[in-house]
XYZ file of C-alpha atoms in Angstrom:
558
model
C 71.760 113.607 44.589
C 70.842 112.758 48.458
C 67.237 111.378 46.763
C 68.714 109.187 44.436
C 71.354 107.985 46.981
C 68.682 107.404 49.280
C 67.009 105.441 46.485
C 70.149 103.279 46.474
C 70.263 102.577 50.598
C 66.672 101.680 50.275
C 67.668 99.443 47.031
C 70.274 97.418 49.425
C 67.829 97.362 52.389
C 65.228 95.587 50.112
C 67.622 92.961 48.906
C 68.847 92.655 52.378
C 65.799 91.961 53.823
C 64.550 89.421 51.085
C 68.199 87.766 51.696
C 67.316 87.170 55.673
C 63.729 86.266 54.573
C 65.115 83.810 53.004
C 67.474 82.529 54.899
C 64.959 82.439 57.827
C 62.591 80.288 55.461
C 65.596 77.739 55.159
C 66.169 77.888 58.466
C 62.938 77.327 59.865
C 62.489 74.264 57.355
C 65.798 72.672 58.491
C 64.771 72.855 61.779
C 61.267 71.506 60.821
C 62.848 68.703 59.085
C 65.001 67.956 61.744
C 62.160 67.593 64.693
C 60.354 65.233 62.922
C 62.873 63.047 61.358
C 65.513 60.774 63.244
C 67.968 61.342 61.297
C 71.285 59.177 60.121
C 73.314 57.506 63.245
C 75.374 60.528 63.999
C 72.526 61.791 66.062
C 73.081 58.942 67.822
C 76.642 58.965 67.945
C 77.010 62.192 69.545
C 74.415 61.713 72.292
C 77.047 59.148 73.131
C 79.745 61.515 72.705
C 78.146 64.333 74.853
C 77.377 61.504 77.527
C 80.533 60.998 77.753
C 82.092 64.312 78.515
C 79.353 65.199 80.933
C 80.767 62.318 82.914
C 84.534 63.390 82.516
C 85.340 66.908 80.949
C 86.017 68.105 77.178
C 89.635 67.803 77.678
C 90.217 64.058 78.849
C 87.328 62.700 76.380
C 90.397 62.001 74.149
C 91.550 59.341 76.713
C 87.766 57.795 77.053
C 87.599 54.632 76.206
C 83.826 54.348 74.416
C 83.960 50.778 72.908
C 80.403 51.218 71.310
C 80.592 54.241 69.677
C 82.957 55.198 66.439
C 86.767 57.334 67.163
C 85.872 60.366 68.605
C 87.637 62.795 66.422
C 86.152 66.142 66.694
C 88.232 69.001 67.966
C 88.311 70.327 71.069
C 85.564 73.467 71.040
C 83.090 70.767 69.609
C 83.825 68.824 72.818
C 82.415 72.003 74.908
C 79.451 72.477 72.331
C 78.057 69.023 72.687
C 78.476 69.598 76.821
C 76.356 72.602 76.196
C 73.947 70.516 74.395
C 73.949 67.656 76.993
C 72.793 70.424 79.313
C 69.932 71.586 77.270
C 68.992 68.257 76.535
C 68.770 67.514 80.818
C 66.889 70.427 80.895
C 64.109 68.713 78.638
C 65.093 70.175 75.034
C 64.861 67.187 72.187
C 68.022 65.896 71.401
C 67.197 65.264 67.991
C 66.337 69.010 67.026
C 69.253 70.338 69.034
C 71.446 68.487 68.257
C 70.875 69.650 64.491
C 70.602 73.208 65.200
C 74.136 74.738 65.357
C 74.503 72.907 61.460
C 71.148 75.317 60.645
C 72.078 78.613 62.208
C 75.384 78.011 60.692
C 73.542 77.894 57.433
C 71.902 81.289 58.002
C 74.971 83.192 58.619
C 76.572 81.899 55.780
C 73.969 82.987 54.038
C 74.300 86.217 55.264
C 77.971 86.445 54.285
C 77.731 85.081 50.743
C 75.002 88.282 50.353
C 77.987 90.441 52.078
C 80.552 88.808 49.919
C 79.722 88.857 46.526
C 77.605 92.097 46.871
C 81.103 93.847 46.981
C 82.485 92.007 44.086
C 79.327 91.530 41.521
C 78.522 94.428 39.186
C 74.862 94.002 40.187
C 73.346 93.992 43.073
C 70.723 91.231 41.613
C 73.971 88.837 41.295
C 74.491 89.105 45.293
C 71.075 88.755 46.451
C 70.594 85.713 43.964
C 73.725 83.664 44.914
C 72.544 84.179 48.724
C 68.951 83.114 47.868
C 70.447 79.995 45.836
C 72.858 79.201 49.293
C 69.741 79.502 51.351
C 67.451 76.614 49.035
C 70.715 74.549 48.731
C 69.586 71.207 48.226
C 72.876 69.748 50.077
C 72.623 71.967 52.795
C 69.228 71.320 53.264
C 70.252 67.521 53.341
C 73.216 67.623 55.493
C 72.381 70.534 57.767
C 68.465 69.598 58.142
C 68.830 65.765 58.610
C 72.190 64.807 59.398
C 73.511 67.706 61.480
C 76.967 67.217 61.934
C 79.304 69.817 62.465
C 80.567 70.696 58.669
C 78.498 73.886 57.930
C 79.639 75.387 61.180
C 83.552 75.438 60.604
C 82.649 76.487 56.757
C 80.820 79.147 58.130
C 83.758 79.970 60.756
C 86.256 80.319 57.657
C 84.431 82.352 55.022
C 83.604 84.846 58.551
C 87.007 85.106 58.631
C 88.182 85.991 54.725
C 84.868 88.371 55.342
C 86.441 90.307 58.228
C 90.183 90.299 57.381
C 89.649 91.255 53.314
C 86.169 93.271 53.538
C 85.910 94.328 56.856
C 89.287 94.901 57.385
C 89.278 93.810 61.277
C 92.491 91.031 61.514
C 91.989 90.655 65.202
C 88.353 89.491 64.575
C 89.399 87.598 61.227
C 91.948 85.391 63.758
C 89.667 84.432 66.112
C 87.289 83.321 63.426
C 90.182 81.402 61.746
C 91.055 80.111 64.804
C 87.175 78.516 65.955
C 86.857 77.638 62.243
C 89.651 74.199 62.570
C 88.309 74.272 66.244
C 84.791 72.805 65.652
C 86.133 70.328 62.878
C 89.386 70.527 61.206
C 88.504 70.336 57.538
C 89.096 74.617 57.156
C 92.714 73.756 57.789
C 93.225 73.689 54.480
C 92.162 77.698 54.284
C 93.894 78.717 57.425
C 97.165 79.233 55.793
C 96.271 81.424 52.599
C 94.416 83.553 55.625
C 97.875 84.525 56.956
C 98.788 84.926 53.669
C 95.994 87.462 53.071
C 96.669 89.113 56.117
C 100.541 89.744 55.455
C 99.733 90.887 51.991
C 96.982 93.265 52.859
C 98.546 95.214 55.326
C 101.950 94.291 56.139
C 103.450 93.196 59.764
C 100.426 94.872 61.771
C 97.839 93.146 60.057
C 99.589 90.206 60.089
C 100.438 90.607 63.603
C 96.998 91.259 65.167
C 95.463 88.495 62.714
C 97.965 85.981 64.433
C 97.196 87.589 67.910
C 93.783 86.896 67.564
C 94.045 83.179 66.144
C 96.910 82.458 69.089
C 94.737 83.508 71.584
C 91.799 81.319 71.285
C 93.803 78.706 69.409
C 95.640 78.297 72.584
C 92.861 78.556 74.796
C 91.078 75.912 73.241
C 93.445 73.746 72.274
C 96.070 74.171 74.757
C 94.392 72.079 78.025
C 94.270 69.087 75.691
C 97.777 69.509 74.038
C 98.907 69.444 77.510
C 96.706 66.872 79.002
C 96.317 63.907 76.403
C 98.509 64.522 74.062
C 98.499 61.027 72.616
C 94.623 60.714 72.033
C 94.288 64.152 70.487
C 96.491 63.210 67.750
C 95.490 59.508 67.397
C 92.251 60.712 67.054
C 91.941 64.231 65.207
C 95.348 64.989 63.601
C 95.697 61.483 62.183
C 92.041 60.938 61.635
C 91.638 59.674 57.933
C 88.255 59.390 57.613
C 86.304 56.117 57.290
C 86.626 52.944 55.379
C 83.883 53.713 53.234
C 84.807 54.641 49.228
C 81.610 55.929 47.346
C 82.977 59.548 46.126
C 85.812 60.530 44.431
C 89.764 59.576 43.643
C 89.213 56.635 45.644
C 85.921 55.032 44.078
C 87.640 55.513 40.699
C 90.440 53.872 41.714
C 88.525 50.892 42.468
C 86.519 51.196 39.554
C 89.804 50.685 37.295
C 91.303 48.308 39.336
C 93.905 50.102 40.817
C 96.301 47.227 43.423
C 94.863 47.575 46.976
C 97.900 48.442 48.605
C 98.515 52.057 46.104
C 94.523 52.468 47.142
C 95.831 52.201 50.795
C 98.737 54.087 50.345
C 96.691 57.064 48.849
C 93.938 56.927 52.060
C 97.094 56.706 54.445
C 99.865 58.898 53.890
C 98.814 59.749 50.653
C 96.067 62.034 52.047
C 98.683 64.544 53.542
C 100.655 65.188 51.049
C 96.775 65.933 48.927
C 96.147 68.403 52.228
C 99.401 70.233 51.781
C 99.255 70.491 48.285
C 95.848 72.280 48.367
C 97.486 74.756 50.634
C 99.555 75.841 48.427
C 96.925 76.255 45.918
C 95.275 78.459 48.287
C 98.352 80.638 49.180
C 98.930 80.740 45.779
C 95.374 82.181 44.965
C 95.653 84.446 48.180
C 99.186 85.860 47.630
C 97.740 86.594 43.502
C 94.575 88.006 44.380
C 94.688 89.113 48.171
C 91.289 91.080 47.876
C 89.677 87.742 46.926
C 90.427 85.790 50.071
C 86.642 84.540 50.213
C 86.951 83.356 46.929
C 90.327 81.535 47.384
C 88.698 80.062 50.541
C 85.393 78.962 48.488
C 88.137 77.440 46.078
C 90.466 75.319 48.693
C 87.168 73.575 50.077
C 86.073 72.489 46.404
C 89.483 71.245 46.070
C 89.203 69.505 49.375
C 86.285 67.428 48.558
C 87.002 66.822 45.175
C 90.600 65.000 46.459
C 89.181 64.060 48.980
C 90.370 60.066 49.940
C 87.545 59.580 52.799
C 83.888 59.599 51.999
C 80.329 60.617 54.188
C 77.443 62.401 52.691
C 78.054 65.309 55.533
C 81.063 66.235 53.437
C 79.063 67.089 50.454
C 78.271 70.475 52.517
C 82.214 71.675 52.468
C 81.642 73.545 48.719
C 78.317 74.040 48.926
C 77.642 77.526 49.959
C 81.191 78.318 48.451
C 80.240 77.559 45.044
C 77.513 80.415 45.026
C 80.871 83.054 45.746
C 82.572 81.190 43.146
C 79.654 81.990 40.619
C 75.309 81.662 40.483
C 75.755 78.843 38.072
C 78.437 76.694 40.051
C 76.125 76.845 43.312
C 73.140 75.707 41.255
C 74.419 72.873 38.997
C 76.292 71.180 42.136
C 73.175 72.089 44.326
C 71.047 70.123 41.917
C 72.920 67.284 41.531
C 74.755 66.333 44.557
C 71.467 67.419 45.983
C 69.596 64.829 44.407
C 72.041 61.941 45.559
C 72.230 63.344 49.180
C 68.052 63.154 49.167
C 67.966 60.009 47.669
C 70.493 58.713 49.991
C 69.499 59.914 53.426
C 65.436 59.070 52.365
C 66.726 55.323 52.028
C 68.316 55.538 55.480
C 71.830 54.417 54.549
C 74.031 57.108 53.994
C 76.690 55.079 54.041
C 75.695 52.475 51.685
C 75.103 53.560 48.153
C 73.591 52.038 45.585
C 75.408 51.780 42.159
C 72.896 54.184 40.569
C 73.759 56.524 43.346
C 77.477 56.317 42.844
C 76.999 56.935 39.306
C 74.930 59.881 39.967
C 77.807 61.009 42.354
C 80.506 60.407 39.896
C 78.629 63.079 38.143
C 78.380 65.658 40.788
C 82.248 65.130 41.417
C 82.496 66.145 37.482
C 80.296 68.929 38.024
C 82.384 70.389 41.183
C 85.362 70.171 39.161
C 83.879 71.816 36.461
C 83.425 74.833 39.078
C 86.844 74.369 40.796
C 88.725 74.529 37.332
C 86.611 77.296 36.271
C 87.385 79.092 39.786
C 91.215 78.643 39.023
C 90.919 79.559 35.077
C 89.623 82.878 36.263
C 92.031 83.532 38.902
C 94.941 82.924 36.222
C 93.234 84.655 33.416
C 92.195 87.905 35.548
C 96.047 88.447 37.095
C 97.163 89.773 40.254
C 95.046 91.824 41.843
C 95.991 95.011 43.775
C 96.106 94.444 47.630
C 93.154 95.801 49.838
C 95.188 98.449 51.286
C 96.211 99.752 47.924
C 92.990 99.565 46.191
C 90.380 101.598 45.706
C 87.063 100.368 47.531
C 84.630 98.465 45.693
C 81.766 100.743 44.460
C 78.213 99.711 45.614
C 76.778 101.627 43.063
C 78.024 103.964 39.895
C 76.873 107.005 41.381
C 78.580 106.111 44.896
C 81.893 107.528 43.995
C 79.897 110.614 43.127
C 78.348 111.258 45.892
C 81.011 109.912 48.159
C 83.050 113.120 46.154
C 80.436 115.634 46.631
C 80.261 114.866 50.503
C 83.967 115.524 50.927
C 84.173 118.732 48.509
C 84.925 121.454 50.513
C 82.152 123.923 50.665
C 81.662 126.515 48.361
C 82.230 130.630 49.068
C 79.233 132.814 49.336
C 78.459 134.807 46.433
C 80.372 138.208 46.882
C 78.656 141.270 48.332
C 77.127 143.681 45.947
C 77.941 147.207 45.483
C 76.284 148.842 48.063
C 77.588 152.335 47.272
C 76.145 152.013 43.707
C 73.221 151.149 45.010
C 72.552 153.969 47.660
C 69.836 156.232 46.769
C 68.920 154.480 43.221
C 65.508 154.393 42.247
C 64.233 150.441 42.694
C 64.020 150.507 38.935
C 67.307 151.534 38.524
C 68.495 148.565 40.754
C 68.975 145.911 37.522
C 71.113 148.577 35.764
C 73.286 149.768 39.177
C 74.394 146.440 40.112
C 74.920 145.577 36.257
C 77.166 148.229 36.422
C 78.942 147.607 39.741
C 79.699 143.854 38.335
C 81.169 145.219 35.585
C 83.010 147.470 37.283
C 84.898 144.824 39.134
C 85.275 142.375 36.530
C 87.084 144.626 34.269
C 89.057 146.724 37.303
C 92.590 147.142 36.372
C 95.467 144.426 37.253
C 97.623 145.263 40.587
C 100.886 146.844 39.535
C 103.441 143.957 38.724
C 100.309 141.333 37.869
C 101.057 139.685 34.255
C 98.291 140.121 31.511
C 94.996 137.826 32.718
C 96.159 137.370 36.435
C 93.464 137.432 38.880
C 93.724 140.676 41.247
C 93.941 139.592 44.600
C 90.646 139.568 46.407
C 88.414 140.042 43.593
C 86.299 137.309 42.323
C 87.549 135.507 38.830
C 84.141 133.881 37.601
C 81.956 134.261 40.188
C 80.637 132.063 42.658
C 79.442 128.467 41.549
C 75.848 128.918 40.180
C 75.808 132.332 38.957
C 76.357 133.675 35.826
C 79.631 135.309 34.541
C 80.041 139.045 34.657
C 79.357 140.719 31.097
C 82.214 141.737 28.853
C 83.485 145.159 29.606
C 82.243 145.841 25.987
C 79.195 144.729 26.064
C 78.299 146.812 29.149
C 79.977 149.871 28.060
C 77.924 149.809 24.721
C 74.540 148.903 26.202
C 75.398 151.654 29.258
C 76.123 154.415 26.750
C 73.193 156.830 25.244
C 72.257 156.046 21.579
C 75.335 157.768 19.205
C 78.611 156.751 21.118
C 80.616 157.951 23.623
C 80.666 161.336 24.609
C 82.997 163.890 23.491
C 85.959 164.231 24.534
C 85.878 161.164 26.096
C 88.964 158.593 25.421
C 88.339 156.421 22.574
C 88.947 152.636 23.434
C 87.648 149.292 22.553
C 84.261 148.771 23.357
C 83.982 152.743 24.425
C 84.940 152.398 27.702
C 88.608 152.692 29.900
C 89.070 150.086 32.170
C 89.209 153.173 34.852
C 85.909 154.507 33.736
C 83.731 151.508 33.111
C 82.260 151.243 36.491
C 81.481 154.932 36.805
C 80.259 155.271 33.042
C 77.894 152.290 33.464
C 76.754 153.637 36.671
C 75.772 157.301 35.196
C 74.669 156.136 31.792
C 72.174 153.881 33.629
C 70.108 156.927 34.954
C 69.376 158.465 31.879
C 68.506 154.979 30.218
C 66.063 153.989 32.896
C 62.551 153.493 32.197
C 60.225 156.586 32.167
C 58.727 157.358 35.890
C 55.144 155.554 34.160
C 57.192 152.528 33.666
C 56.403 149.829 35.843
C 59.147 148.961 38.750
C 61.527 146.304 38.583
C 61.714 146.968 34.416
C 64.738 148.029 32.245
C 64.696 150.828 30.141
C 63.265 149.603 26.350
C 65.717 151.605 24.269
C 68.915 149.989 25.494
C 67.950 145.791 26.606
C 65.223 143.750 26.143
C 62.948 143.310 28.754
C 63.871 141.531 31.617
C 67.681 142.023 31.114
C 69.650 144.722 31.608
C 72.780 144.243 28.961
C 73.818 141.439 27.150
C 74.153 137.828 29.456
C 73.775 140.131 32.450
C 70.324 138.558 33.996
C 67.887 141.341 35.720
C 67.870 140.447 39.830
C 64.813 141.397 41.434
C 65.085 144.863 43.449
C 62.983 146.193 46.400
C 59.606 146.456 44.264
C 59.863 143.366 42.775
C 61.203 142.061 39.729
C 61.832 138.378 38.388
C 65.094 136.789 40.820
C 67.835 135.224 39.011
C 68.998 131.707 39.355
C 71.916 132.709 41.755
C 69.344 133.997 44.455
């Protein structure tokens, strides 16, 4: 059992290790692709931005007036990352590169955690290392993380971190500080943030919930609190009521348009419209979570498909929200939309207008919006058709393997008793070829040894062995010993006639005494049982010969 469940550790090593080869592969061709391409104006854009708070500070940048560069409306903890990156950049790192990597790494983690994820949910192990293999080649990651670089892939990876540690790792303190830097960097994971608390409540109750929301107070306040306090005004003129741009080449909104639909319901959907789309995803994703608690990742993977398939604002950086979700959702989700929106990001960002499509490019992305909600109604038909699910804390864990509950048992089983001691008085003074018979004879002795006064019929007498220990073979029938004990023609006379030919009081003794006289003759080799009475080797019937002090074949047990 410990070789084959070695096997199995060294089966999940291998995958893991082609998983981070992988993801190292993508990695290092991201960041290939971003050195020696310019990239789309946001790598532009936020050298402006981080100029900006290197002359003020990450909290007042809200009340900046920048005139030639777009609304700055990325939270605050992206406001200390691109000061970070300013200083790198002084220091004589590209900008271009850099500025690109946090969108890469992000990418490799993820990767990581879809292996983590759906390893504990798929019935193969092939399933898991495929869907993280499929994440890593992502043709829209590639795209968005590789050449645009914005910060998307960083707050999806900050939200599936946290489903991973509150549902699977089962750390809530950990899961809320994750939740809480996910909406930090950018605040598209909002829509996730409130099916975590309702993972966290169902899972475990007040304390989970209550270190979960410790966690995400903590840094939530750390980070967001000097700005809150300081510019109130221009955080939520530029963040909180940020409704993306005026451009319409994906989704609702570009088939609104294309029927016709009045300008003013069009303008009515991007304005106010958009928040009542954000809170009604929400409650899709409490829904899911509060149904299926153990399947927080996949409820999260499911709120981000939703988010970009309602989405009223449109930029080829927000193809990346689904993305690496899809492969939790299922192989064939992350594939088909990988393929397809992948194909209109490349063909996009290789013309060097990624905000001006052409109308075979919008056609192509009406059909990647068809195939994400392909996925996303597929994602939901599951959850409905599978039921609730029983909470983390009530379930058993996921096994890794079929034999891991097995082993996981045979760990824990308390340990066996030692075999009991032979006879030794039966044994003094015997001839080592009248070893087999004596302790043939002593077994039997015991098993058939009358019940203590007051025991009912077939109780076990209190300190003698029942059946033996585990792995040895089960004392002879009184019977069967008496008969093959006793000389050829019966019992003696005289002596009290019972079944087999033997009293319970006697059957020891008998089968002690009647072994002498049955042993083999003094020419007989040592270790052998008498040829009249048992076949060689044996000593009575399913009583196997143990090897004495001259030798003799050992039974299993020793």
């Amino acid at each position: 059992m410990n070789v084959r469940m070695s096997s199995l550790s060294w089966d999940v090593r291998k995958a893991r290790i082609v998983v981070i080869a992988f993801a190292t592969l993508a990695l290092v061709s991201k960041m290939a692709l971003a050195a020696n391409t310019r990239g789309p104006a946001d790598v532009r854009f936020f050298w402006g931005f981080a100029r900006a708070i290197a002359r003020t500070d990450p909290v007042r940048v809200y009340a900046e007036q920048m005139p030639w560069l777009p609304v700055y409306n990325h939270p605050p903890l992206a406001s200390w990352m691109l000061l970070g990156l300013e200083w790198l950049a002084q220091q004589g790192v590209p900008w271009r590169p850099l500025i690109r990597f946090p969108a890469c790494l992000a990418d490799f983690v993820t990767v990581l955690l879809v292996f983590a994820i759906v390893r504990r949910r798929a019935a193969r192990l092939r399933t898991a290392v495929w869907c993280a293999v499929g994440a890593a080649l992502c043709p829209v990651l590639v795209a968005t993380s590789g050449y645009h670089g914005n910060t998307d892939s960083v707050a999806v990876m900050f939200a599936f971190a946290a489903a991973y540690l509150l549902v699977d790792r089962g750390r809530p303190l950990a899961a809320g500080l994750a939740a809480a830097l996910c909406i930090s960097v950018k605040l598209i994971p909002v829509v996730a943030v409130p099916l975590l608390f309702a993972t966290a409540w169902r899972t475990g109750g007040r304390p989970v919930l209550v270190r979960f929301t410790a966690g995400f107070a903590a840094l939530f306040l750390t980070v967001w609190g000097p700005v809150v306090a300081t510019v109130p005004g221009g955080l939520k003129a530029n963040v909180l009521e940020y409704a993306g741009g005026n451009f319409s080449f994906w989704g609702i909104v570009r088939f609104a348009r294309w029927a016709d639909v009045p300008e003013p319901y069009v303008q009515l959907l991007r304005g106010d419209g958009h928040f009542l789309i954000v809170a009604a995803i929400m409650a899709v994703g409490v829904w899911l979570a509060w149904r299926r608690p153990a399947d927080a990742p996949l409820a999260v993977a499911t709120t981000l498909g939703l988010l970009l398939l309602l989405s009223t604002a449109s930029g080829v950086q927000y193809l990346a929200w689904p993305a690496a979700g899809l492969f939790v959702l299922g192989l064939w989700q992350g594939v088909a939309y990988g393929i397809v929106v992948g194909a209109v990001a490349a063909s996009v960002y290789s013309g060097q207008r990624p905000v001006h499509w052409t109308d075979t490019e919008m056609a192509f992305g009406a059909l990647g919006w068809a195939v994400l909600a392909l996925c996303v109604a597929s994602a939901l038909r599951t959850a409905l058709k599978a039921g609730p699910r029983p909470t983390p804390s009530t379930a058993p864990p996921p096994a890794r393997h079929p034999l891991a509950g097995a082993v996981r048992a045979a760990r824990h089983a308390p340990p066996t008793a030692p075999p009991p001691a032979r006879h030794a008085p039966a044994l003094a003074g015997a001839a080592p070829s009248e070893v087999p018979l004596a302790r043939a004879g002593a077994d039997a002795g015991r098993a058939t040894a009358a019940p203590a006064a007051g025991a009912p019929d077939g109780a076990a007498v209190p300190g003698l062995p029942t059946g033996g220990a585990p792995g040895t073979a089960p004392p002879a029938p009184a019977e069967a010993v008496g008969a093959a004990a006793l000389p050829p023609g019966g019992p003696a006379p005289g002596a009290p006639a019972t079944q087999g030919g033997a009293t319970p009081e006697t059957t020891a003794a008998s089968a002690t005494t009647a072994a002498r006289p049955a042993a083999a003759p003094a020419t007989a080799p040592q270790g052998t049982a008498a040829p009249a009475t048992a076949p060689q080797g044996t000593d009575a019937p399913g009583v196997p010969v143990r090897g004495g002090a001259g030798g003799g074949g050992a039974s299993p047990a020793d």
